[in-house]
XYZ file of C-alpha atoms in Angstrom:
650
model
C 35.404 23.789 -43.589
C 35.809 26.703 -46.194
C 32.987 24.632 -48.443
C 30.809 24.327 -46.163
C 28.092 27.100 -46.622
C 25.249 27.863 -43.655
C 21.752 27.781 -44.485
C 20.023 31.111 -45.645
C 17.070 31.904 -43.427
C 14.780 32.494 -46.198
C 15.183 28.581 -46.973
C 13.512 27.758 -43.883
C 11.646 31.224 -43.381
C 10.087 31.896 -46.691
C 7.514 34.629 -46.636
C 5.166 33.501 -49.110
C 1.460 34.945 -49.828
C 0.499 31.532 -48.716
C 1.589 31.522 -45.259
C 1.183 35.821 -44.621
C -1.449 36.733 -46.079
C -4.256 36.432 -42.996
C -1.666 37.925 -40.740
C -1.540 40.969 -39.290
C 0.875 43.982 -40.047
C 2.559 43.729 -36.673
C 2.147 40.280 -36.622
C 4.288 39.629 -39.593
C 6.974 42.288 -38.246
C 6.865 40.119 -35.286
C 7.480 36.776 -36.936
C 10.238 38.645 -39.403
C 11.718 39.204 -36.212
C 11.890 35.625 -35.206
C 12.779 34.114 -38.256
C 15.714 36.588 -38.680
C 16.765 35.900 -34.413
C 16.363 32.261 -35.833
C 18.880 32.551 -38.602
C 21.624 34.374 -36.631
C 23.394 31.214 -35.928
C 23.509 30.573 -39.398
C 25.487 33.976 -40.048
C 27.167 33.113 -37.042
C 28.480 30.345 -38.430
C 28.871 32.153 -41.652
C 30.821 34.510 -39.878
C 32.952 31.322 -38.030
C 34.123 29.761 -41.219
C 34.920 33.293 -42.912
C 37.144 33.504 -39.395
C 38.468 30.263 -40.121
C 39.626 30.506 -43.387
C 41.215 33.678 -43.319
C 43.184 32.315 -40.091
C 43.976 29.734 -42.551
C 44.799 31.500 -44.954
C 47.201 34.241 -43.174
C 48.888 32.122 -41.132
C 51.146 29.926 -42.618
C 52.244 32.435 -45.431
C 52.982 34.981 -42.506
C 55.242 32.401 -40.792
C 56.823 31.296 -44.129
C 57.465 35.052 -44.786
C 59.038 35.321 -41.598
C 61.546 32.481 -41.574
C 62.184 33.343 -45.148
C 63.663 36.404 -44.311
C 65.312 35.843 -40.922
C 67.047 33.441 -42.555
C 68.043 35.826 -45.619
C 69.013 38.363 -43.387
C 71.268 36.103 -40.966
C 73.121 34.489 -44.200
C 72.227 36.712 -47.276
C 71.343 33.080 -48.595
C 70.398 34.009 -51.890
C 73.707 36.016 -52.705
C 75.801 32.941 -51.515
C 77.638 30.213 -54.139
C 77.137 26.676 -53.897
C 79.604 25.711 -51.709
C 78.775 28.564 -49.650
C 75.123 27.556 -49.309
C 76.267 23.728 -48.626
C 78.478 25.134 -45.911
C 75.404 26.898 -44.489
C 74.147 23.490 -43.722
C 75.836 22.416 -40.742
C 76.603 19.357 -38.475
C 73.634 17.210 -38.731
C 71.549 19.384 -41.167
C 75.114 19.322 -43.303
C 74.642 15.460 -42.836
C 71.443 14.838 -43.786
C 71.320 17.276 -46.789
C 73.763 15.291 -48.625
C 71.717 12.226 -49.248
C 69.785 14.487 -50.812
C 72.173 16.409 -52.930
C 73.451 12.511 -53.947
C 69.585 11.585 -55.000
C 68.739 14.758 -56.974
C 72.801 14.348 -58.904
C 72.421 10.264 -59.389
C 71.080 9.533 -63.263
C 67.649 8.742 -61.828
C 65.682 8.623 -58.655
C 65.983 4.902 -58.149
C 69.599 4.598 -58.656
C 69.930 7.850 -55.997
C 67.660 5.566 -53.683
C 70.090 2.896 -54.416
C 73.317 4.656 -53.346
C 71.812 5.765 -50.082
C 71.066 2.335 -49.027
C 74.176 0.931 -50.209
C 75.862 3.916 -48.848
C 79.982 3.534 -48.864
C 80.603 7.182 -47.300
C 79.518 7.831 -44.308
C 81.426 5.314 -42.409
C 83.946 3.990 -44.743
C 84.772 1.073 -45.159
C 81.298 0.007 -43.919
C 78.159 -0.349 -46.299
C 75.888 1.340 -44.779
C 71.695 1.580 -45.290
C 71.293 5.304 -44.401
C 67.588 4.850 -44.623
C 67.672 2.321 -41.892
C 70.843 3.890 -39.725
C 68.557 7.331 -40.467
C 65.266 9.118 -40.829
C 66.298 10.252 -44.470
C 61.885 10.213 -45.263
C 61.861 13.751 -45.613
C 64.883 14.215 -47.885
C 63.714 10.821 -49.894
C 60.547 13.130 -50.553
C 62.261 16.649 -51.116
C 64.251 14.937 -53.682
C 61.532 12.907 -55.799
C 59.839 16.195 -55.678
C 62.890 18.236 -56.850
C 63.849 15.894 -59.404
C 59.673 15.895 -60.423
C 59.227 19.412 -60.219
C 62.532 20.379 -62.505
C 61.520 17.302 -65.229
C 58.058 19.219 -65.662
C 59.740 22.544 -65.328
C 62.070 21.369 -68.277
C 59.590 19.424 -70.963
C 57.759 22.678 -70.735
C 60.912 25.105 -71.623
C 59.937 27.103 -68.276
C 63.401 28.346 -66.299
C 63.283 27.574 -63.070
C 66.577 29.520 -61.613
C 68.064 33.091 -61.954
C 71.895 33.079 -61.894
C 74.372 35.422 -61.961
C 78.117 36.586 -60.598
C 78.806 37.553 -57.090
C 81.778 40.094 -56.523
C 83.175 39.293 -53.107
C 85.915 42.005 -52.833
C 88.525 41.894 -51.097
C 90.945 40.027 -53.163
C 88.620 36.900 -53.699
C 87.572 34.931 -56.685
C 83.720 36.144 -58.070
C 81.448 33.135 -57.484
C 78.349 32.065 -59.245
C 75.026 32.453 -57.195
C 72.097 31.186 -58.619
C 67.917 31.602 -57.101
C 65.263 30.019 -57.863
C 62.817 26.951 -57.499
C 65.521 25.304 -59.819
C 68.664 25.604 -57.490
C 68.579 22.635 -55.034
C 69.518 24.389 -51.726
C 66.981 27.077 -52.336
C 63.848 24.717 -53.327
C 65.478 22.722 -49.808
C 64.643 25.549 -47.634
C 61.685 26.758 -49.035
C 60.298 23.542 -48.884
C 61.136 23.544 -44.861
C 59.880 27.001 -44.669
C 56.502 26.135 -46.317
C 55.603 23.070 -43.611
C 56.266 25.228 -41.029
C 53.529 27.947 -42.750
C 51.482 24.466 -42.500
C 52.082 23.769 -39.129
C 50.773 27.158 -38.066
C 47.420 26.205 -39.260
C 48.184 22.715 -37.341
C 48.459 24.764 -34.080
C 45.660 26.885 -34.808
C 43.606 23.961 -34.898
C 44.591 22.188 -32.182
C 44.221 25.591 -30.266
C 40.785 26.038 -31.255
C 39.784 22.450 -31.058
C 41.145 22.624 -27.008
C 39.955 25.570 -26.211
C 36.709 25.324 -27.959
C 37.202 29.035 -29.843
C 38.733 30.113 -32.395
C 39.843 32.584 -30.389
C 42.126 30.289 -28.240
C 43.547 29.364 -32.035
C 44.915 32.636 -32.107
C 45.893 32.498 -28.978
C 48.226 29.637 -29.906
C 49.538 30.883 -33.163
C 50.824 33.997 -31.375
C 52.106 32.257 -28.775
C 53.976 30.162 -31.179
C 55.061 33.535 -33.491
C 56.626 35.314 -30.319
C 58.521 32.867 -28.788
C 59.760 30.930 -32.268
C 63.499 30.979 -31.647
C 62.686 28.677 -28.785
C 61.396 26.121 -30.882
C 63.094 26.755 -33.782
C 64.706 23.478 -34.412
C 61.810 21.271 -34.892
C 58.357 21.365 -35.374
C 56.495 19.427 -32.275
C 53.336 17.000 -33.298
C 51.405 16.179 -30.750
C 48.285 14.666 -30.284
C 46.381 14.826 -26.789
C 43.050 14.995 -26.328
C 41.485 11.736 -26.146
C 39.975 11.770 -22.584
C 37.836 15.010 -24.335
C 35.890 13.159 -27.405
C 33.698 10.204 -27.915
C 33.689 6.734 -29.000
C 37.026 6.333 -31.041
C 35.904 4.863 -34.727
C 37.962 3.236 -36.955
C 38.392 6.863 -39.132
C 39.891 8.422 -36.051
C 42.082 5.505 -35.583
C 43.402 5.431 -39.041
C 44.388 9.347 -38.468
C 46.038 8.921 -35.504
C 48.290 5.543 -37.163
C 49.015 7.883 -40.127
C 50.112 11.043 -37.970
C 52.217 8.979 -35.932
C 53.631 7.489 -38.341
C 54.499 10.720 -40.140
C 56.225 12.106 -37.034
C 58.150 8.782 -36.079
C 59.733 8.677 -39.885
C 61.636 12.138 -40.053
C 62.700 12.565 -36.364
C 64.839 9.885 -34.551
C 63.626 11.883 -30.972
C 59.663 11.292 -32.204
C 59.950 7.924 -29.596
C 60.433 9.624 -26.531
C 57.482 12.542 -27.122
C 54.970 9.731 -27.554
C 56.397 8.051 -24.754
C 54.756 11.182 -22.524
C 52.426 10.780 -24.373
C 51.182 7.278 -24.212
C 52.064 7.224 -20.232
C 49.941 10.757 -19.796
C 47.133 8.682 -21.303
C 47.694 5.721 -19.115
C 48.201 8.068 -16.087
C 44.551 9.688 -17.122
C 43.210 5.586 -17.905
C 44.457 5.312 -14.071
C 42.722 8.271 -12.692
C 39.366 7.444 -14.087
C 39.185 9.986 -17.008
C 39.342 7.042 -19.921
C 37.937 4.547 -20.412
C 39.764 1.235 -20.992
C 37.973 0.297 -23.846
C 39.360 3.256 -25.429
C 42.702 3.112 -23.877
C 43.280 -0.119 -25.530
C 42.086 1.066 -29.266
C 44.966 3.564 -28.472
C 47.265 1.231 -27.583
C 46.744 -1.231 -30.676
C 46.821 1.806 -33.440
C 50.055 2.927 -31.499
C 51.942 -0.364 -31.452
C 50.868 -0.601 -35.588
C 52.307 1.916 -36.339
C 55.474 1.146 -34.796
C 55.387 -1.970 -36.517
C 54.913 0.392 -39.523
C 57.859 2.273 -39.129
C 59.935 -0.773 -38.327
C 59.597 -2.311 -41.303
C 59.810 0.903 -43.052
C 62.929 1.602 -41.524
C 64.372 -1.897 -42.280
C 64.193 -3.416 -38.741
C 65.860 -0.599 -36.972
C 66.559 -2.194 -33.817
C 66.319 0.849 -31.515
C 62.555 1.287 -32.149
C 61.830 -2.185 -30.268
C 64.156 -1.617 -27.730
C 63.023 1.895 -27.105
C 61.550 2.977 -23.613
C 58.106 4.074 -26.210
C 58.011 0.547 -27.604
C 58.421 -1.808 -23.217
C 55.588 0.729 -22.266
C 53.067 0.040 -24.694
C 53.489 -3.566 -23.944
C 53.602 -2.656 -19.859
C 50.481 -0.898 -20.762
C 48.729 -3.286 -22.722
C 49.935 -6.200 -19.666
C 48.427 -3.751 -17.296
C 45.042 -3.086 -18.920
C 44.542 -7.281 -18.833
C 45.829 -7.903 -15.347
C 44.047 -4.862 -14.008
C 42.408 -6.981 -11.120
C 45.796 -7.828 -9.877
C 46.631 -3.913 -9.611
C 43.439 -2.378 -8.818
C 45.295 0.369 -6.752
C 46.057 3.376 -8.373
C 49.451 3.729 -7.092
C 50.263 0.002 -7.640
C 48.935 0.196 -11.567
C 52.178 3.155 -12.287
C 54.813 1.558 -10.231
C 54.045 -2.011 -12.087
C 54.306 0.003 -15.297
C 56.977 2.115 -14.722
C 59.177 -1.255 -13.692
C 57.965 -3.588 -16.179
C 58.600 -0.708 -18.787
C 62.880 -0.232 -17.359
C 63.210 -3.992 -16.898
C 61.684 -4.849 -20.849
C 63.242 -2.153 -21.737
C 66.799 -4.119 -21.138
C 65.712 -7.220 -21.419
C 64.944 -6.356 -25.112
C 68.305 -4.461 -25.459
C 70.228 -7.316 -24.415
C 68.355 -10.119 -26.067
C 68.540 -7.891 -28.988
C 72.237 -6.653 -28.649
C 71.332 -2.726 -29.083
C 72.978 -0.652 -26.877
C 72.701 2.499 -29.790
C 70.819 4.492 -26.875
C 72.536 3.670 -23.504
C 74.195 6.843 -23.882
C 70.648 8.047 -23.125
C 70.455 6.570 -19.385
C 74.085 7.209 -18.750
C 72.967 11.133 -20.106
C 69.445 10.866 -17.492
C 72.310 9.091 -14.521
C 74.457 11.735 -15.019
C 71.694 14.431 -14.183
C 71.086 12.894 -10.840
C 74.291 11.293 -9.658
C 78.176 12.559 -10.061
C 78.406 9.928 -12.489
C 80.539 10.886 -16.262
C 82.090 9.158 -18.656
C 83.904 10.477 -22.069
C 80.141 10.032 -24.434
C 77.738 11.616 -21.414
C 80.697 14.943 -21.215
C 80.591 15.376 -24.759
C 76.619 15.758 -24.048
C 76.296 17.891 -20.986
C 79.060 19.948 -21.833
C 77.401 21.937 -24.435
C 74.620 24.426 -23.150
C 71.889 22.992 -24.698
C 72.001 19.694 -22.630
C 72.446 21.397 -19.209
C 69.801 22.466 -16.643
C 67.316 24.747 -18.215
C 67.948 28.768 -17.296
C 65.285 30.409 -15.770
C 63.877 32.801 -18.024
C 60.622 35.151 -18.482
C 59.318 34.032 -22.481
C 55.775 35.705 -23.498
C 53.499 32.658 -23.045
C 50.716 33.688 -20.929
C 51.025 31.394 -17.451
C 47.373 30.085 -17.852
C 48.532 26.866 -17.290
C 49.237 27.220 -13.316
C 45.121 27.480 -13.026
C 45.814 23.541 -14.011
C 46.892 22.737 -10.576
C 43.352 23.149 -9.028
C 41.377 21.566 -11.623
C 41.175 17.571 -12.518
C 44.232 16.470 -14.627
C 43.731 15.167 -17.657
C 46.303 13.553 -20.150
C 47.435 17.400 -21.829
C 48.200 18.650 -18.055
C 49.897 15.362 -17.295
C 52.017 15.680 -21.115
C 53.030 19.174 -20.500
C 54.141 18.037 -16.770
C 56.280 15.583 -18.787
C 57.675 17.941 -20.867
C 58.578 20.498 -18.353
C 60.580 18.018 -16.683
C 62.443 16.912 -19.518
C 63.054 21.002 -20.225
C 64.147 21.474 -16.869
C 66.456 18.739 -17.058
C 67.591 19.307 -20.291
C 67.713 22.643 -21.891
C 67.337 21.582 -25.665
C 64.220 20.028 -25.003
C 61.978 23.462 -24.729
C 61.091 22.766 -27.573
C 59.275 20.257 -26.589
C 57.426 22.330 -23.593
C 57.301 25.749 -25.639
C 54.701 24.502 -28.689
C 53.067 22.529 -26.040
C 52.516 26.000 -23.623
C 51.507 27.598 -26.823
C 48.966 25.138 -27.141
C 47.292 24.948 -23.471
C 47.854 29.188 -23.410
C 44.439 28.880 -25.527
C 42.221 27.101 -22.730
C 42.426 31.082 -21.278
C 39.453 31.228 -24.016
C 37.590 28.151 -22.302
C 34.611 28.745 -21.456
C 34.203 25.494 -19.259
C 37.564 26.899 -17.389
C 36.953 30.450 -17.728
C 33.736 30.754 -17.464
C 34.067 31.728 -13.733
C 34.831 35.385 -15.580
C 31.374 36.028 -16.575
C 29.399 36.223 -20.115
C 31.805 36.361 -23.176
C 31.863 40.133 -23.585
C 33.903 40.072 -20.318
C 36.077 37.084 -20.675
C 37.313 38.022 -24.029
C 38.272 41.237 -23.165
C 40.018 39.389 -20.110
C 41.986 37.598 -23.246
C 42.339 40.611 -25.468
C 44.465 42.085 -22.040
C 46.433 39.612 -21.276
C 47.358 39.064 -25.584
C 48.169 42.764 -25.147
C 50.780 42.142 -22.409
C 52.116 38.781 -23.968
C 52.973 41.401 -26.987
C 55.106 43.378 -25.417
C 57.546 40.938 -24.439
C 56.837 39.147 -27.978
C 57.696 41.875 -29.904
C 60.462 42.629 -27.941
C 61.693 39.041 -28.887
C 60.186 39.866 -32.797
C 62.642 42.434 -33.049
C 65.457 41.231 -31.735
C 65.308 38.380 -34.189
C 64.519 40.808 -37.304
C 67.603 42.638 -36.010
C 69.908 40.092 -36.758
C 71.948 41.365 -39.872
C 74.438 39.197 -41.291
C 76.394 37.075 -44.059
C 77.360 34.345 -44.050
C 81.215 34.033 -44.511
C 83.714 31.071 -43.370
C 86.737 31.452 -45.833
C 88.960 29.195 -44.037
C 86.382 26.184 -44.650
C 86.338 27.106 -47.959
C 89.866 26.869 -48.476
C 89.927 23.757 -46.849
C 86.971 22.318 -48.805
C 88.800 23.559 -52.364
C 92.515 22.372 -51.183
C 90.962 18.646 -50.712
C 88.478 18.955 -54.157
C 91.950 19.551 -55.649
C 94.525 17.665 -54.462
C 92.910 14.682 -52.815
C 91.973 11.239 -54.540
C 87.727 11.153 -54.789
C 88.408 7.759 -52.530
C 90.506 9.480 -49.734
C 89.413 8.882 -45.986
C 88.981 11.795 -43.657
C 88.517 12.016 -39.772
C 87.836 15.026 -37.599
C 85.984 16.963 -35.855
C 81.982 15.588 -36.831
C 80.839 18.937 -38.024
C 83.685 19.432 -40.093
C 83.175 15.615 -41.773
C 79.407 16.424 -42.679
C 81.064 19.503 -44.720
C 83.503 17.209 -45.998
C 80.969 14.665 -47.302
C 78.329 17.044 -48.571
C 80.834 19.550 -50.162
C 83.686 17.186 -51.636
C 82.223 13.768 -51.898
C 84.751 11.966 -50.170
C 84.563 9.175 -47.460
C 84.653 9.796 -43.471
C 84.787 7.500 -40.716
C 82.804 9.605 -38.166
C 80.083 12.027 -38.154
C 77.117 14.096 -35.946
C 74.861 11.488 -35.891
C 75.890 10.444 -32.468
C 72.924 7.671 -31.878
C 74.586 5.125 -32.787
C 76.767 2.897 -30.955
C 79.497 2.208 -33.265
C 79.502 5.616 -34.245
C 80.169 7.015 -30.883
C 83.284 4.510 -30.836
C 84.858 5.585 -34.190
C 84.447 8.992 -32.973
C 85.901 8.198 -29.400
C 88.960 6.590 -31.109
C 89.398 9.790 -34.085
C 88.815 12.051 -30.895
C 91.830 10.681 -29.241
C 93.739 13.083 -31.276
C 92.738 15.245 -28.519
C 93.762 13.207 -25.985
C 97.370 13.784 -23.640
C 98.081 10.055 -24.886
C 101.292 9.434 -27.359
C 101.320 10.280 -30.718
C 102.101 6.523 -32.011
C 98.958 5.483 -29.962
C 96.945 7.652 -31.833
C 98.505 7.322 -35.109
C 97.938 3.532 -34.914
C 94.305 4.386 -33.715
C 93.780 6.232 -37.454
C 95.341 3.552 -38.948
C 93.042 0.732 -38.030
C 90.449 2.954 -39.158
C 91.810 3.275 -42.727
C 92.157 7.147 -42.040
C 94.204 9.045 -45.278
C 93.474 12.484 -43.621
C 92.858 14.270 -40.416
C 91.656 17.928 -40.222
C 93.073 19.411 -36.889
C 91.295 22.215 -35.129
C 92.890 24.301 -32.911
C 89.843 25.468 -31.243
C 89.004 22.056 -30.714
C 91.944 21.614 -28.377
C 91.873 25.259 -26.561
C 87.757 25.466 -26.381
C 86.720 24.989 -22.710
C 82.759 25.940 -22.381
C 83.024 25.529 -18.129
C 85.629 23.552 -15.951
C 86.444 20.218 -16.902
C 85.138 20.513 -20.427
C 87.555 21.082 -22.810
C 88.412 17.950 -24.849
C 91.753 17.228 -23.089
C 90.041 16.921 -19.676
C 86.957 15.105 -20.766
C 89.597 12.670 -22.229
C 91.400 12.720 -18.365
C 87.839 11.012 -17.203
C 88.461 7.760 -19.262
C 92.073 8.201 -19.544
C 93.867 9.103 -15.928
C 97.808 7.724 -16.458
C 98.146 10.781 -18.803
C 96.931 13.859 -16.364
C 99.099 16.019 -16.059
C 100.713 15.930 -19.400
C 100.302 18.407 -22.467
C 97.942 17.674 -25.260
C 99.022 15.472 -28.245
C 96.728 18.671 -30.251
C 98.951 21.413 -28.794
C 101.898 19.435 -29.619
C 101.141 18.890 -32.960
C 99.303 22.445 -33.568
C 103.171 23.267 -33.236
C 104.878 20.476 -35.663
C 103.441 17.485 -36.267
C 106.438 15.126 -37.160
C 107.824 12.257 -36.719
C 103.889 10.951 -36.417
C 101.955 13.097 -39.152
C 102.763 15.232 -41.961
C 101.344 18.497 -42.638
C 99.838 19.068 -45.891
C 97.488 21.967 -45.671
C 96.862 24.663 -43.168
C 95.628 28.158 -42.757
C 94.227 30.083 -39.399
C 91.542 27.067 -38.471
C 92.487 24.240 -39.907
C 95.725 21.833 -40.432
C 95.481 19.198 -42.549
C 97.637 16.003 -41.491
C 98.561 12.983 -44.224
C 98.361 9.892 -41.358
C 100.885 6.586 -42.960
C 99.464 4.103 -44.178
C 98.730 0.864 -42.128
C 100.184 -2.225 -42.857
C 99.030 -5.403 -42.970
C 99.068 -6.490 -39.542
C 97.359 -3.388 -38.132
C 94.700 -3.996 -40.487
């Protein structure tokens, strides 16, 4: 849009002696005037794409600056060593950052890409293909770009790092810190902080395009700016709309396959948001807003592209046996046996049944239960119903009801309930259940409040206000007010001082780089095994990628440690596993976040003949013979050699 230059008035007004020269003097004043009234939409479009730009242009390097140094100031990042910066990454960021670190240290890019699928890690003593069992796209790319960007860096003699010597005080060794493109972890984060400069000009497009101002763009992005730490987890793609344009071409098509395929590759969640999205779109199909001709083009570039990602994820099972993948084929059934359901009501109960019973059928024709903890996590909300893998869920915050809370987004969205509902309203309906149901999935509803906050600039729902002058100064008030609680959240994020600091890890993480074979086994708690695989290279049974099925049984069994069952019971359970090592955590046994959620009563759910008695943990926190044998600890963590199985156990 930045190329595109309006047409000068004097192209199509030209003055010439020609055409003026039998006209009068206030004649040609008079038709100066309307050639110059004639060209104002060409400076007002002038004007737009100037707007445009700039917006464009200030944006995403605002946002980048932003995150850049929030996240400086919480960590001091760029003063921290290696392993300090590694043990910034945590749990499932921890996780995910070490295929990375293994394809940017393997001799070349292809034999990185080899160890990843042929990964011996993660799960020992399972071969695992990380790219199938994960959505390792976006560190496949960070890498290739990494290992491109320091190749070009180095044929051309250009440094690409600034190091020097940290002195920590207080009795600790000086560490090397290093920043610059060049160092791994810092070109990791930038990269992560540049997309989400990018997706501010996302947002301010999709704000813009809804609204129909650019106005409304702004709208969004500052919607988005002040209430960031609600979202700050993961950017939200999402792609509504469709009841508001025209015929759907094969161009338009081809954008939406590609975007959905973009956001289905890095994020193992991506099914469920276009699962509101394709049943707000079938909800609108049902209320007359779309037409089923289109409906159906929507339908066939959505099921590609899941065929897309399938194959590009090497036949990951839970895509086809997701609830996204039973209600595009409800859908589709639907759409050709619309005569048989020509009732409104009867068209979403006969998809919202066949979509729950394909959904099963496929999961038990196909043997993939790696998501049932999902319905016994939705059960659970609903019913008394718990078991050990749900408790480990809803007893963190972030999976409990949502709090009510005032945030800055302006509450345009309540005029929705008296106009006609079209497939946005019906999405952010979606995703305001899920919120309240869930608390970690704001960010879901947040972005998409940020983005229907700009129809306050609509003039076909506004309009009611009066002539522009009015309802944008209707807008500019109610931005005013959203700033006040948005800077209030703005500073209380840029007042976050801090460094990051977690000696006893580091200890840990040293004592094992030094006195452990490279093919030792670990098992603990699963944020402490991504620091273990990331920071020290060796193999771990379990870890925080909790989607999978077998996973969540490894973990259950290593977990037992925490458990008022014997100590031979769980020695024997490490044993089968292969286990060399387990890292006890004290806090892991004490930690209770409400009633009935510390680990030793979540454990009295799915093991009752042991109420009553103390925890294994506590007993071993205290002397872990005749079972285990301590062989490191300090204030956090206790390191315990487990025998080795024999043959029979095996």
């Amino acid at each position: 849009v930045c190329s595109r230059q309006p047409v000068s008035f004097l192209q199509n007004h030209k003055l010439t002696s020609a055409n003026t020269s039998s006209i009068s003097g206030s004649a040609k004043l008079s038709y100066l005037h309307s050639a110059l009234l004639s060209a104002l939409p060409s400076y007002r479009s002038l004007t737009t794409v100037a707007f445009t730009c700039s917006s464009h242009i200030f944006f995403p390097p605002a946002i980048r600056y932003h995150l850049t140094q929030l996240f400086e100031n919480d960590r001091h990042f760029s003063h921290l060593s290696n392993l300090e910066k590694e043990m910034a990454f945590r749990t499932e960021m921890g996780l995910y950052y070490s295929y990375y670190k293994t394809i940017i240290e393997a001799p070349s890019f292809l034999d990185g890409l080899h160890m990843v699928m042929n990964d011996r890690l993660t799960e020992h003593p399972l071969v695992i293909n990380t790219l199938k069992r994960f959505n390792l796209y976006p560190e496949v790319v960070l890498a290739s770009w990494y290992r491109m960007y320091t190749g070009v860096m180095a044929y051309f003699g250009i440094p690409t790092k600034m190091c020097w010597s940290i002195n920590r005080g207080e009795g600790l060794t000086p560490v090397d810190s290093c920043e610059g493109m060049g160092d791994p972890a810092y070109f990791y984060v930038t990269c992560v902080f540049l997309l989400n400069g990018m997706m501010m000009s996302i947002f301010f497009m999709y704000g813009s395009y809804l609204s129909g101002s650019r106005l409304g763009g702004v709208i969004t992005t500052l919607c988005f700016f002040f209430n960031h730490g609600e979202v700050s987890e993961v950017p939200l793609i999402s792609l509504s709309g469709y009841s508001n344009v025209g015929a759907l071409g094969s161009v338009t098509m081809v954008a939406l396959g590609i975007s959905n395929l973009c956001f289905m590759l890095p994020w193992q969640f991506a099914q469920f948001v276009l699962l509101t999205q394709v049943a707000s779109l079938f909800a609108s199909y049902i209320l007359g807003y779309l037409a089923a001709a289109k409906m159906q083009s929507i339908l066939v570039t959505h099921m590609i592209t899941l065929g897309v990602c399938f194959v590009l994820m090497f036949g990951n099972s839970m895509l086809l046996t997701s609830f996204y993948a039973s209600s595009l084929v409800s859908i589709w059934v639907n759409l050709v046996f619309v005569l048989f359901f020509s009732i409104q009501v009867m068209q979403g109960l006969a998809w919202v049944c066949s979509t729950v019973l394909l959904k099963f059928l496929l999961s038990t024709v196909l043997g993939a239960s790696d998501d049932a903890h999902i319905s016994g996590l939705i059960k659970s909300k609903f019913t008394s119903y718990k078991d050990f893998h749900t408790l480990m869920y809803t007893c963190a915050a972030e999976f409990d009801f949502m709090e009510l809370e005032v945030n800055s987004v302006p509450l345009s969205e309540l005029k929705f309930v008296s106009l006609p509902l079209k497939d946005d309203d019906l999405q952010l309906m979606a995703f305001a259940v899920l919120a309240i149901l869930i608390m970690r999935l704001k960010l879901f509803l947040t972005p998409h409040m940020c983005i229907m906050a700009s129809l306050i600039c609509s003039r076909q729902l506004f309009g009611w206000i009066g002539e522009k002058f009015k309802q944008h100064t209707v807008v500019f008030a109610v931005l005013a007010i959203m700033a006040i609680q948005g800077m209030t959240n703005l500073q209380a994020q840029w007042a976050i001082i801090g460094e990051f600091s977690n000696l006893p890890q580091e200890e840990l993480l040293d004592w094992i780089q030094e006195n452990t074979r490279p093919n030792a086994v670990f098992a603990g708690a699963m944020p402490t095994m991504a620091s273990v695989k990331l920071s020290t290279g060796r193999p771990i049974v379990n870890h925080p990628h909790y989607e999978d099925a077998g996973l969540r049984e490894r973990t259950k069994l290593v977990y037992s440690m925490y458990s008022r069952m014997s100590g031979e019971t769980v020695k024997r359970n490490l044993m089968k596993l292969g286990v060399d090592f387990f890292i006890l955590e004290d806090s892991w046994c004490t930690r209770r976040t409400r009633p009935g959620c510390s680990m030793p009563e979540i454990w009295d759910i799915e093991d009752p003949q042991n109420v009553g008695k103390t925890p294994l943990c506590t007993h071993i926190s205290r002397n872990s013979r005749p079972h285990f044998t301590t062989v490191f600890s300090n204030d956090i963590y206790k390191v315990l050699k487990v025998p080795k199985a024999t043959k029979d156990l095996r």
